[in-house]
mmCIF file of C-alpha atoms and ligand atoms in Angstrom:
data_model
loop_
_atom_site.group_PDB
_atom_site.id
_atom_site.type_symbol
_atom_site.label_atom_id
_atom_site.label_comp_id
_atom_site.label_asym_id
_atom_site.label_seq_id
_atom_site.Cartn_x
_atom_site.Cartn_y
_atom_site.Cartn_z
ATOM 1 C CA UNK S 16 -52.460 34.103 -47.765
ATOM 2 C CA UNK S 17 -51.819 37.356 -49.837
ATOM 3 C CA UNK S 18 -54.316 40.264 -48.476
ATOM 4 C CA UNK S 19 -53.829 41.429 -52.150
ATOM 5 C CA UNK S 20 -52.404 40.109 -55.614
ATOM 6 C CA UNK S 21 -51.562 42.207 -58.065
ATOM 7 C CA UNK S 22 -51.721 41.050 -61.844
ATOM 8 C CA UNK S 23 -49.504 43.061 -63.947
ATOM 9 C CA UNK S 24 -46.441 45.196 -63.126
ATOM 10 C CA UNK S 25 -47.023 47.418 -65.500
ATOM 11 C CA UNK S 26 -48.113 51.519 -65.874
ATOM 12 C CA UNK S 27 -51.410 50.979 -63.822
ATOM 13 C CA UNK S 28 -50.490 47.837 -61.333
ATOM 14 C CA UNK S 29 -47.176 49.206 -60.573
ATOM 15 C CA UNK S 30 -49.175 52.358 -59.018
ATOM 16 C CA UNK S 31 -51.869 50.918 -57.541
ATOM 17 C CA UNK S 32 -49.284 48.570 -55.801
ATOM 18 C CA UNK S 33 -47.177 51.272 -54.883
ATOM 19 C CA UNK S 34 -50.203 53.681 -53.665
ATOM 20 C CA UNK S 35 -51.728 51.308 -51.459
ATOM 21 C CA UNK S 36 -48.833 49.206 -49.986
ATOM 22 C CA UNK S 37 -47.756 52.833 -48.688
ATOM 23 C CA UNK S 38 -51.169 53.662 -47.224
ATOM 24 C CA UNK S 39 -51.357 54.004 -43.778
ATOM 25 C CA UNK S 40 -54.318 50.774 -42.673
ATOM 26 C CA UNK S 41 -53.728 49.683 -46.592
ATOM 27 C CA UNK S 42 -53.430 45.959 -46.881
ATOM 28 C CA UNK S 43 -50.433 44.321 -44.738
ATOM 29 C CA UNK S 44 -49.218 42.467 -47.366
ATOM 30 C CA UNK S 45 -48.945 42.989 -51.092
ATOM 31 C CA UNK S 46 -47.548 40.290 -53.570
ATOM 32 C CA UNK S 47 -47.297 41.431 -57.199
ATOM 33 C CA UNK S 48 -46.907 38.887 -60.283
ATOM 34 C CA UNK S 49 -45.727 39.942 -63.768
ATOM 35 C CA UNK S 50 -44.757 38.080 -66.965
ATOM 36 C CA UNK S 51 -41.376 40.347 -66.604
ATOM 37 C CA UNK S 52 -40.302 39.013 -62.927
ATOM 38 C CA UNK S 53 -37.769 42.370 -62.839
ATOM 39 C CA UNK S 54 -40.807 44.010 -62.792
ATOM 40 C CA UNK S 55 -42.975 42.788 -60.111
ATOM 41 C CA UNK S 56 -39.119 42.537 -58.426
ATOM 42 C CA UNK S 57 -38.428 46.535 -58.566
ATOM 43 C CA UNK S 58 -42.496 47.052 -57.525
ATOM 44 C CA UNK S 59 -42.142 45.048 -54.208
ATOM 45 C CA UNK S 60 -38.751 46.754 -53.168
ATOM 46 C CA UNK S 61 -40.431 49.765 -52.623
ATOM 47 C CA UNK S 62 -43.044 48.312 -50.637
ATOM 48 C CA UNK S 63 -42.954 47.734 -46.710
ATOM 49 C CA UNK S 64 -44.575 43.997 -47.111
ATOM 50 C CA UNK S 65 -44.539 43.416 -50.992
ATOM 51 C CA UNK S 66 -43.301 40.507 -52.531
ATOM 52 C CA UNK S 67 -42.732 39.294 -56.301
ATOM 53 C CA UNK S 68 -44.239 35.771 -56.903
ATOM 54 C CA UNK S 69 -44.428 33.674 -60.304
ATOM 55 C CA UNK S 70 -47.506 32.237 -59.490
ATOM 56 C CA UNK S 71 -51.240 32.980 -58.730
ATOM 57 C CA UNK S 72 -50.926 32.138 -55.324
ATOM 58 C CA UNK S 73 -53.451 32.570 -52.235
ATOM 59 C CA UNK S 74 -55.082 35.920 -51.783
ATOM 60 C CA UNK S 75 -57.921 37.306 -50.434
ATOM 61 C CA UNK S 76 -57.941 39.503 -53.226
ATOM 62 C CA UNK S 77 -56.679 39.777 -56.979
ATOM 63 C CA UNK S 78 -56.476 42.548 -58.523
ATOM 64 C CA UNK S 79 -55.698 42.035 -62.343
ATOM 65 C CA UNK S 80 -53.830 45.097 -63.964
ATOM 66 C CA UNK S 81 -53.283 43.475 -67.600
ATOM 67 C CA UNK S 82 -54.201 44.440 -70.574
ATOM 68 C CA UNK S 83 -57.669 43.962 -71.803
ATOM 69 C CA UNK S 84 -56.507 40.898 -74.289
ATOM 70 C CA UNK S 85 -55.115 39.594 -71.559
ATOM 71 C CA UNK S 86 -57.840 39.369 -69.604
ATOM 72 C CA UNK S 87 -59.276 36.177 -70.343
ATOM 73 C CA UNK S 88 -56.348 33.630 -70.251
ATOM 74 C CA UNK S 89 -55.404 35.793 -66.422
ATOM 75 C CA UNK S 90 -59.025 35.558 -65.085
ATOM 76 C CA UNK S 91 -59.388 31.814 -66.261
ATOM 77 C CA UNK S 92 -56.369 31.056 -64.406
ATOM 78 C CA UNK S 93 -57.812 32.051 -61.099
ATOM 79 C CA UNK S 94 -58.574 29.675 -58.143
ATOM 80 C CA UNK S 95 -62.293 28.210 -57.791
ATOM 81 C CA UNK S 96 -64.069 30.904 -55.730
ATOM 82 C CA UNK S 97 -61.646 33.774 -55.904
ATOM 83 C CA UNK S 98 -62.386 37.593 -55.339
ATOM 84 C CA UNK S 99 -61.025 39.579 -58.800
ATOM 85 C CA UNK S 100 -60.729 43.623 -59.265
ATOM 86 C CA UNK S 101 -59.929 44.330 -63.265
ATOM 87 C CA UNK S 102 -59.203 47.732 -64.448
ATOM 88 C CA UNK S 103 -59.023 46.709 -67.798
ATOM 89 C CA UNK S 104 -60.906 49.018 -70.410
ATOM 90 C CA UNK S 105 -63.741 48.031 -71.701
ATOM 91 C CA UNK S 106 -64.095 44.525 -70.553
ATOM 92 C CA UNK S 107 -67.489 43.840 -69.746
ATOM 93 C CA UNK S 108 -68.870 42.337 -65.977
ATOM 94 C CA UNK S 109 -70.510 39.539 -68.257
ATOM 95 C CA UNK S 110 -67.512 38.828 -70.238
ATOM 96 C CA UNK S 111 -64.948 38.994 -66.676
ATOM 97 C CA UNK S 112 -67.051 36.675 -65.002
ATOM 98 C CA UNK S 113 -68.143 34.135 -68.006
ATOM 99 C CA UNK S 114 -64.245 33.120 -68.172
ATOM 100 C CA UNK S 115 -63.432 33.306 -64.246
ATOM 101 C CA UNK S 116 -64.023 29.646 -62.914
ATOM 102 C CA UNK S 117 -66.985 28.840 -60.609
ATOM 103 C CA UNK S 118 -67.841 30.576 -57.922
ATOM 104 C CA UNK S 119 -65.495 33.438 -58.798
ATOM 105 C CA UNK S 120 -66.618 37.173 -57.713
ATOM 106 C CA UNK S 121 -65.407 40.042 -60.343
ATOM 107 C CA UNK S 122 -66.011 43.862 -60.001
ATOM 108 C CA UNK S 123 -64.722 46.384 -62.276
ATOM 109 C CA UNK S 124 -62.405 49.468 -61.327
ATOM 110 C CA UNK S 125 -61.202 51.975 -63.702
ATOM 111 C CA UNK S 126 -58.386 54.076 -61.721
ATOM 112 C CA UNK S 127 -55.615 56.630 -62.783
ATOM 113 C CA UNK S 128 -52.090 56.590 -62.527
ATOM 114 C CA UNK S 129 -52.410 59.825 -59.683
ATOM 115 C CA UNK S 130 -53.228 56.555 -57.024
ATOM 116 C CA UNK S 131 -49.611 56.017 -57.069
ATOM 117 C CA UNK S 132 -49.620 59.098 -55.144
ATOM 118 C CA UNK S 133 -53.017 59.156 -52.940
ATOM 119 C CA UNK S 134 -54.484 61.322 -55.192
ATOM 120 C CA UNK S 135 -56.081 59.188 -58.011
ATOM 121 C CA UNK S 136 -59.735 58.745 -59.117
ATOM 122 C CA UNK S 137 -61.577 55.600 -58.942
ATOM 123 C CA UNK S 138 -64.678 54.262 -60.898
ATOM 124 C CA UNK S 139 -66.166 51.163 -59.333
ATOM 125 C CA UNK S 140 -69.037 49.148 -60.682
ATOM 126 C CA UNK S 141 -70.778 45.844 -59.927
ATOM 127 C CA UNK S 142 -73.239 43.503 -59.899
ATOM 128 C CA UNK S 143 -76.109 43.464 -57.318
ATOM 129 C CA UNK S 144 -75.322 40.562 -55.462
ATOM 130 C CA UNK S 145 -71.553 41.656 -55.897
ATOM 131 C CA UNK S 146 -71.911 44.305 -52.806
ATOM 132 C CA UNK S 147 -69.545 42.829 -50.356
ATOM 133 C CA UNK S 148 -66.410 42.586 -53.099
ATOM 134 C CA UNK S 149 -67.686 45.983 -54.459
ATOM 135 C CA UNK S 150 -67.628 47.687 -50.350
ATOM 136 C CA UNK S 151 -63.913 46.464 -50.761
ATOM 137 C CA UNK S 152 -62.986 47.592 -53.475
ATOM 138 C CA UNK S 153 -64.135 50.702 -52.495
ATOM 139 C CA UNK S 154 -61.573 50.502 -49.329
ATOM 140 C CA UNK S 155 -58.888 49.563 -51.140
ATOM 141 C CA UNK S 156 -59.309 52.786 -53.527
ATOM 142 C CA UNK S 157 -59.824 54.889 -51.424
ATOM 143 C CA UNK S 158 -56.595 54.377 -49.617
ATOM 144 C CA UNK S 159 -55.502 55.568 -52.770
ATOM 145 C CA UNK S 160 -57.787 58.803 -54.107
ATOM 146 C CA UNK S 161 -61.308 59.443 -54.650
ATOM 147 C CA UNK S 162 -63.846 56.353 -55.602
ATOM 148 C CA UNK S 163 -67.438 56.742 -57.240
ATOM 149 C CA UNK S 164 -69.166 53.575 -57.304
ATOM 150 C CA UNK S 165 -71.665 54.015 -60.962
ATOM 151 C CA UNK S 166 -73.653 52.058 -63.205
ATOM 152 C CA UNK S 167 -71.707 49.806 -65.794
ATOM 153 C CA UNK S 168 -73.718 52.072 -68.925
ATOM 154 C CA UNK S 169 -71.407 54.878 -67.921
ATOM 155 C CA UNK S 170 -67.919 53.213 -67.027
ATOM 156 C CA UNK S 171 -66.709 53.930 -70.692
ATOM 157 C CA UNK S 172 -67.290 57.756 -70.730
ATOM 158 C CA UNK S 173 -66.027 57.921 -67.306
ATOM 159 C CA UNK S 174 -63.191 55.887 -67.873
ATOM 160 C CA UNK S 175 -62.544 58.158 -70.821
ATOM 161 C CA UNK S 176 -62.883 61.172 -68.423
ATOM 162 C CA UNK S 177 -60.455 60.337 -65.198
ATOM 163 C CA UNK S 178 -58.935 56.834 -66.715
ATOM 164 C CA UNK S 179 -57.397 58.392 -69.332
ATOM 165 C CA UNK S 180 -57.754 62.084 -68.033
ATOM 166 C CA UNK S 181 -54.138 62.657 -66.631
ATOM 167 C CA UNK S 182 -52.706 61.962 -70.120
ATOM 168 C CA UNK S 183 -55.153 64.949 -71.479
ATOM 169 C CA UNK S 184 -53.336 67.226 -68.722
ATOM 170 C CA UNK S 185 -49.961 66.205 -69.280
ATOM 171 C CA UNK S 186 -50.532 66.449 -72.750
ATOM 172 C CA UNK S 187 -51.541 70.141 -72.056
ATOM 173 C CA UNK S 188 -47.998 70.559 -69.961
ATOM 174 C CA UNK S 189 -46.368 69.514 -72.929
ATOM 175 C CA UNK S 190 -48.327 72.158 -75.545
ATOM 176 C CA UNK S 191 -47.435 74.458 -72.596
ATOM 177 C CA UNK S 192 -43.674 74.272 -72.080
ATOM 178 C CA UNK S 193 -43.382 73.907 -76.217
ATOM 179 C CA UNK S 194 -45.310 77.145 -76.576
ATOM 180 C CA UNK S 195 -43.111 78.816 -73.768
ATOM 181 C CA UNK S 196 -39.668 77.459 -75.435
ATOM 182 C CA UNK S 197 -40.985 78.518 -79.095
ATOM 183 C CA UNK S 198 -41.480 81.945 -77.570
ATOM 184 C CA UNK S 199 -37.689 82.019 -76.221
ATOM 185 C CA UNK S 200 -37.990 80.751 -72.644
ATOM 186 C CA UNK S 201 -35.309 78.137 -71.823
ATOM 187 C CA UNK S 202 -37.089 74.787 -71.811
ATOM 188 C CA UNK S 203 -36.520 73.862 -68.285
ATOM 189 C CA UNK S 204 -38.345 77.246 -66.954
ATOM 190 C CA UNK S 205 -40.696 76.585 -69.534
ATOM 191 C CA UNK S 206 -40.929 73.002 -68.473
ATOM 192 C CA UNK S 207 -41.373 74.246 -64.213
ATOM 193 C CA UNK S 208 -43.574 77.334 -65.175
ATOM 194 C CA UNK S 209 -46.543 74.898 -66.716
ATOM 195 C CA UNK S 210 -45.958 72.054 -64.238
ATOM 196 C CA UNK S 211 -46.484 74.282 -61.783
ATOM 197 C CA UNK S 212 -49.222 76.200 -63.105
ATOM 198 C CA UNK S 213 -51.409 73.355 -63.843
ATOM 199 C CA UNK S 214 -50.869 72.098 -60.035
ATOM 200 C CA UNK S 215 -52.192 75.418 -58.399
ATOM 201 C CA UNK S 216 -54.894 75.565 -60.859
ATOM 202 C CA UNK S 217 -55.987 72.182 -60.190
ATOM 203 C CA UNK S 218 -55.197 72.458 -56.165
ATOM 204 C CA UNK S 219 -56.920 76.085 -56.615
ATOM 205 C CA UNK S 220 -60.357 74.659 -58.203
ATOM 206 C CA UNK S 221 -60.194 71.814 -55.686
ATOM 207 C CA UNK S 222 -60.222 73.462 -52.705
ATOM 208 C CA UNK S 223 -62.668 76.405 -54.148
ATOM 209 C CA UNK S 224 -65.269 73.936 -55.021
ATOM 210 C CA UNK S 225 -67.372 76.753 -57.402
ATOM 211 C CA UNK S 226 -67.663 76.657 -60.641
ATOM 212 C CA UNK S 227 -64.939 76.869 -62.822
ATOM 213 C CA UNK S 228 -66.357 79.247 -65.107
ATOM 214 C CA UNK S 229 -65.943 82.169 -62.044
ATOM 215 C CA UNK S 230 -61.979 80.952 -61.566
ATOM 216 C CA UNK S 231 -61.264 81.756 -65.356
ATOM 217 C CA UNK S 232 -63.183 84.811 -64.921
ATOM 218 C CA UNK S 233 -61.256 85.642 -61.960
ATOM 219 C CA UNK S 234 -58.301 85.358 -64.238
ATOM 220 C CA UNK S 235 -59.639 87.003 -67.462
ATOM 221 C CA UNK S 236 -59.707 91.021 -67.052
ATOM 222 C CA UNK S 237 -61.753 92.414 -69.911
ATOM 223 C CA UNK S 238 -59.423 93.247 -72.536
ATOM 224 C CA UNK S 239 -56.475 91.645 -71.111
ATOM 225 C CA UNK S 240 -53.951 89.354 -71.766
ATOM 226 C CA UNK S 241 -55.984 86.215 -71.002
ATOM 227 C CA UNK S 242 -59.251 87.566 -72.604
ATOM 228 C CA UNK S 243 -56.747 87.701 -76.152
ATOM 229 C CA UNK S 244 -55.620 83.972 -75.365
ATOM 230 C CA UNK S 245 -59.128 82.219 -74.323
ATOM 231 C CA UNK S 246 -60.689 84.033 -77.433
ATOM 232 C CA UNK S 247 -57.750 81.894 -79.405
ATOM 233 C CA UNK S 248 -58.766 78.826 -77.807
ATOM 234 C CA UNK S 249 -62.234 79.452 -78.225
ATOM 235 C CA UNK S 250 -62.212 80.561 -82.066
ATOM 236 C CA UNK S 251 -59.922 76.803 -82.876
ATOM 237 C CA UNK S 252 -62.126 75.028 -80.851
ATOM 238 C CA UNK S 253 -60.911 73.554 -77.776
ATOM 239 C CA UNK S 254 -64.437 72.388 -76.215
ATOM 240 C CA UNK S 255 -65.254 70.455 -79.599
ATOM 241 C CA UNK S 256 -62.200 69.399 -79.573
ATOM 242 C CA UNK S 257 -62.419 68.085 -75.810
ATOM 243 C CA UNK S 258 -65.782 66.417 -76.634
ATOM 244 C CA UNK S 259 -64.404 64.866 -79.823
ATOM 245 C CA UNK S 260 -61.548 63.008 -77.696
ATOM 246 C CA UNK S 261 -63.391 61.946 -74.967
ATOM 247 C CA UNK S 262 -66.029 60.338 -77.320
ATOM 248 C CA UNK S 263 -63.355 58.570 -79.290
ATOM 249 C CA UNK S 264 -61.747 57.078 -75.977
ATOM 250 C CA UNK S 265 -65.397 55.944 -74.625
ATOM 251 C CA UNK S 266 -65.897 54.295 -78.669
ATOM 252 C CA UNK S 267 -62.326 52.965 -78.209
ATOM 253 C CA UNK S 268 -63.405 50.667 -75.092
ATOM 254 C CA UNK S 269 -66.010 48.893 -77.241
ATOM 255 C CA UNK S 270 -63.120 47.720 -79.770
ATOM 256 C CA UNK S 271 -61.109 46.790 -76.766
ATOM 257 C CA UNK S 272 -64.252 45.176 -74.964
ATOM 258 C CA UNK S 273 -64.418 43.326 -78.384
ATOM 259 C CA UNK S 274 -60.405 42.450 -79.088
ATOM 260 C CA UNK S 275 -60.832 40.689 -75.381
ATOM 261 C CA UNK S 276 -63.684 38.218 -76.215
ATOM 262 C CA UNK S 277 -61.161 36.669 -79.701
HETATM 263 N N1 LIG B 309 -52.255 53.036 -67.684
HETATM 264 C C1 LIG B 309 -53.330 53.642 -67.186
HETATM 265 O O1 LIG B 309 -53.336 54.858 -66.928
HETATM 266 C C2 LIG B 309 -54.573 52.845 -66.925
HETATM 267 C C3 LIG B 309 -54.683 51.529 -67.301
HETATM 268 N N2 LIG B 309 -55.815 50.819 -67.020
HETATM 269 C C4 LIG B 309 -55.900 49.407 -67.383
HETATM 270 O O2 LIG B 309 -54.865 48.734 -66.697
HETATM 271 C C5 LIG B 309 -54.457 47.605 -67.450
HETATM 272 C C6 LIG B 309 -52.938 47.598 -67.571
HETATM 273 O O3 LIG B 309 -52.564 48.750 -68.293
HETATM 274 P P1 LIG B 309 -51.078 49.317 -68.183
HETATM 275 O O4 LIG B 309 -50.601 49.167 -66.778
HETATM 276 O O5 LIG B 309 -51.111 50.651 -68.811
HETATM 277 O O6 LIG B 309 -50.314 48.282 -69.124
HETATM 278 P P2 LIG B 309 -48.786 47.822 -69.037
HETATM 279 O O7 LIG B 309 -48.467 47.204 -70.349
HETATM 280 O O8 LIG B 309 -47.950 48.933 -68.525
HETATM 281 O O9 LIG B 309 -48.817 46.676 -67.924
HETATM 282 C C7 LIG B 309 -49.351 45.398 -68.113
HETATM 283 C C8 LIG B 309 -48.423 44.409 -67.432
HETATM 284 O O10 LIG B 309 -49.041 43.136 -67.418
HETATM 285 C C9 LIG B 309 -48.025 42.148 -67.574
HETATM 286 N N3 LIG B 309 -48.693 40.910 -67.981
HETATM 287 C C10 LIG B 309 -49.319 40.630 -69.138
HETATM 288 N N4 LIG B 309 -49.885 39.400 -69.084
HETATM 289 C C11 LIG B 309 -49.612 38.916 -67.849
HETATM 290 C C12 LIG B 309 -49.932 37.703 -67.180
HETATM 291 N N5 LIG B 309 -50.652 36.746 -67.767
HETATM 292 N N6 LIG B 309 -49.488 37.534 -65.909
HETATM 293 C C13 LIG B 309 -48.748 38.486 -65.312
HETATM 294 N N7 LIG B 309 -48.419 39.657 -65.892
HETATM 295 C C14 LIG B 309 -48.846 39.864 -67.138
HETATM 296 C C15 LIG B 309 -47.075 42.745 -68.578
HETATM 297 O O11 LIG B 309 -45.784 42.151 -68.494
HETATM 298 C C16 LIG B 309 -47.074 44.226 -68.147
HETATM 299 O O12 LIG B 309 -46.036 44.508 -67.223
HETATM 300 C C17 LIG B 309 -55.153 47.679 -68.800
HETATM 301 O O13 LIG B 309 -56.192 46.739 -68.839
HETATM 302 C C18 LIG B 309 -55.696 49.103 -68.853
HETATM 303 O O14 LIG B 309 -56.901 49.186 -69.566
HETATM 304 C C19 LIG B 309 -56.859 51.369 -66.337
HETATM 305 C C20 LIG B 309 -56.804 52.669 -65.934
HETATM 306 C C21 LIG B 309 -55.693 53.545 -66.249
HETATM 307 O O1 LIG B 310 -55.544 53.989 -72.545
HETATM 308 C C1 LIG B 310 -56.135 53.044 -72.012
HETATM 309 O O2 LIG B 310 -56.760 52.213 -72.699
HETATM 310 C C2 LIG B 310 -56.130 52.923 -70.505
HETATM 311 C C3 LIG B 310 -57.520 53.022 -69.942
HETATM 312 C C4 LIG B 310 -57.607 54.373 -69.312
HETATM 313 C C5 LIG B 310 -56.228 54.847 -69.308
HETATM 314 N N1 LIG B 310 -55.425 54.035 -69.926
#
């Protein structure tokens, strides 16, 4: 028997796999299953104990990293009494566990892609009675990042805050480097200077632990050069903005919560 199954190769299973089949005390082995076998192949060569499979076979846990449509037909599939993780988006406790056969256990986790390198965020939530799958769950994210076990009424917002989150910073890498390149730096500098940047900023307000407001401040000298550029940010609205994405991914989970029930 597996100690862990992953379901799905792809983005999110590939670096879950990868994050905690190089943990130190992660599980001891790691099989990985993928409608692409090349995939699941490439995942378990760079794992100590991983290995590619075509089938659903024994494990003590499954965790399914598919899509949210393809939730159902996965999680149906599943042997009588299995113990499922999905970190699909939006998909509902009630729905996961009305298609999972009999005596099936399902929590939800909502990761990010930063666990394929011990440094993700994990959201874990589950039912009452669900505590001894949810306590490992929690181990098996934390080998991998941080893990905040909350209330299902919230997993959409925060799932729109650290699920999706990285993609809102490298987005911001990207604006970066193309502002740096439009203003005649050489792309690669460009490229480095905001990579870097946005790594000591967030290692900086990690390790500080105060408010962010007093880093910026620590930044912005009255009538400076950052004062000029936070003003611009300000004036075009980059906290509306902010607030305007975040509820549009947290409204985007009930469409996918919906797509996954058809
Ligand atoms: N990409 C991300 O940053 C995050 C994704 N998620 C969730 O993770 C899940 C997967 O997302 P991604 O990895 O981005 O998608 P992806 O498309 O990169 O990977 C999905 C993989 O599942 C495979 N697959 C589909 N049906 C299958 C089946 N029946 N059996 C075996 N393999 C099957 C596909 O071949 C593909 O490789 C989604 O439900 C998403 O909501 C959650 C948190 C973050
Ligand atoms: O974009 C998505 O739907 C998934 C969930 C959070 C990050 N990626």
């Amino acid at each position: 028997m597996y100690d862990l199954l992953v379901v799905g190769g792809g983005a999110m299973g590939g670096a879950l796999a990868v994050g905690m089949g190089g943990a130190e005390g992660g599980p001891r082995s790691i099989a990985i299953l993928d409608h692409t076998p090349a995939k699941a192949q490439a995942i378990a060569s760079m794992l100590p104990a991983g290995a590619a499979v075509n089938t659903l076979e024994p494990a003590e846990v499954y965790l399914l990293a598919v899509k949210p449509h393809h939730m159902r037909g996965v999680l149906s599939s599943l042997p009588v009494g299995a113990k499922a993780i999905s970190v699909a988006a939006g998909v509902r406790l009630e729905q996961l566990k009305s298609w999972a056969p009999s005596g099936c256990e399902v929590v939800r986790a909502m990761p990010n892609t930063a666990c394929e390198i011990a440094a993700g965020v994990t959201a874990i939530c589950g039912d009452e009675n669900d505590g001894a799958l949810i306590a490992r769950a929690k181990e098996l994210f934390q080998l991998v990042g941080e893990v905040f076990v909350i209330a299902e009424n919230q997993f959409d917002v925060v799932s729109a805050l650290s699920g999706s989150g990285p993609a809102y910073v490298f987005l911001l890498i990207e604006a970066m480097q193309e502002a740096g390149i439009t203003l005649g730096i050489p792309a690669s500098v460009s490229l480095d200077l905001a990579r870097a940047t946005i790594r000591g900023a967030g290692m900086l307000a990690d390790s500080k632990r105060v408010d962010p407001r007093s880093l910026r401040l620590a930044v912005t000298s009255p009538g400076g050069m950052t004062a000029a550029a936070i003003a611009v940010f300000e004036e075009l609205g980059l906290r509306h903005q902010t607030l305007a994405a975040v509820k549009a991914a947290a409204q985007r989970a009930q469409v996918l919560s919906a797509h996954a029930d058809e």
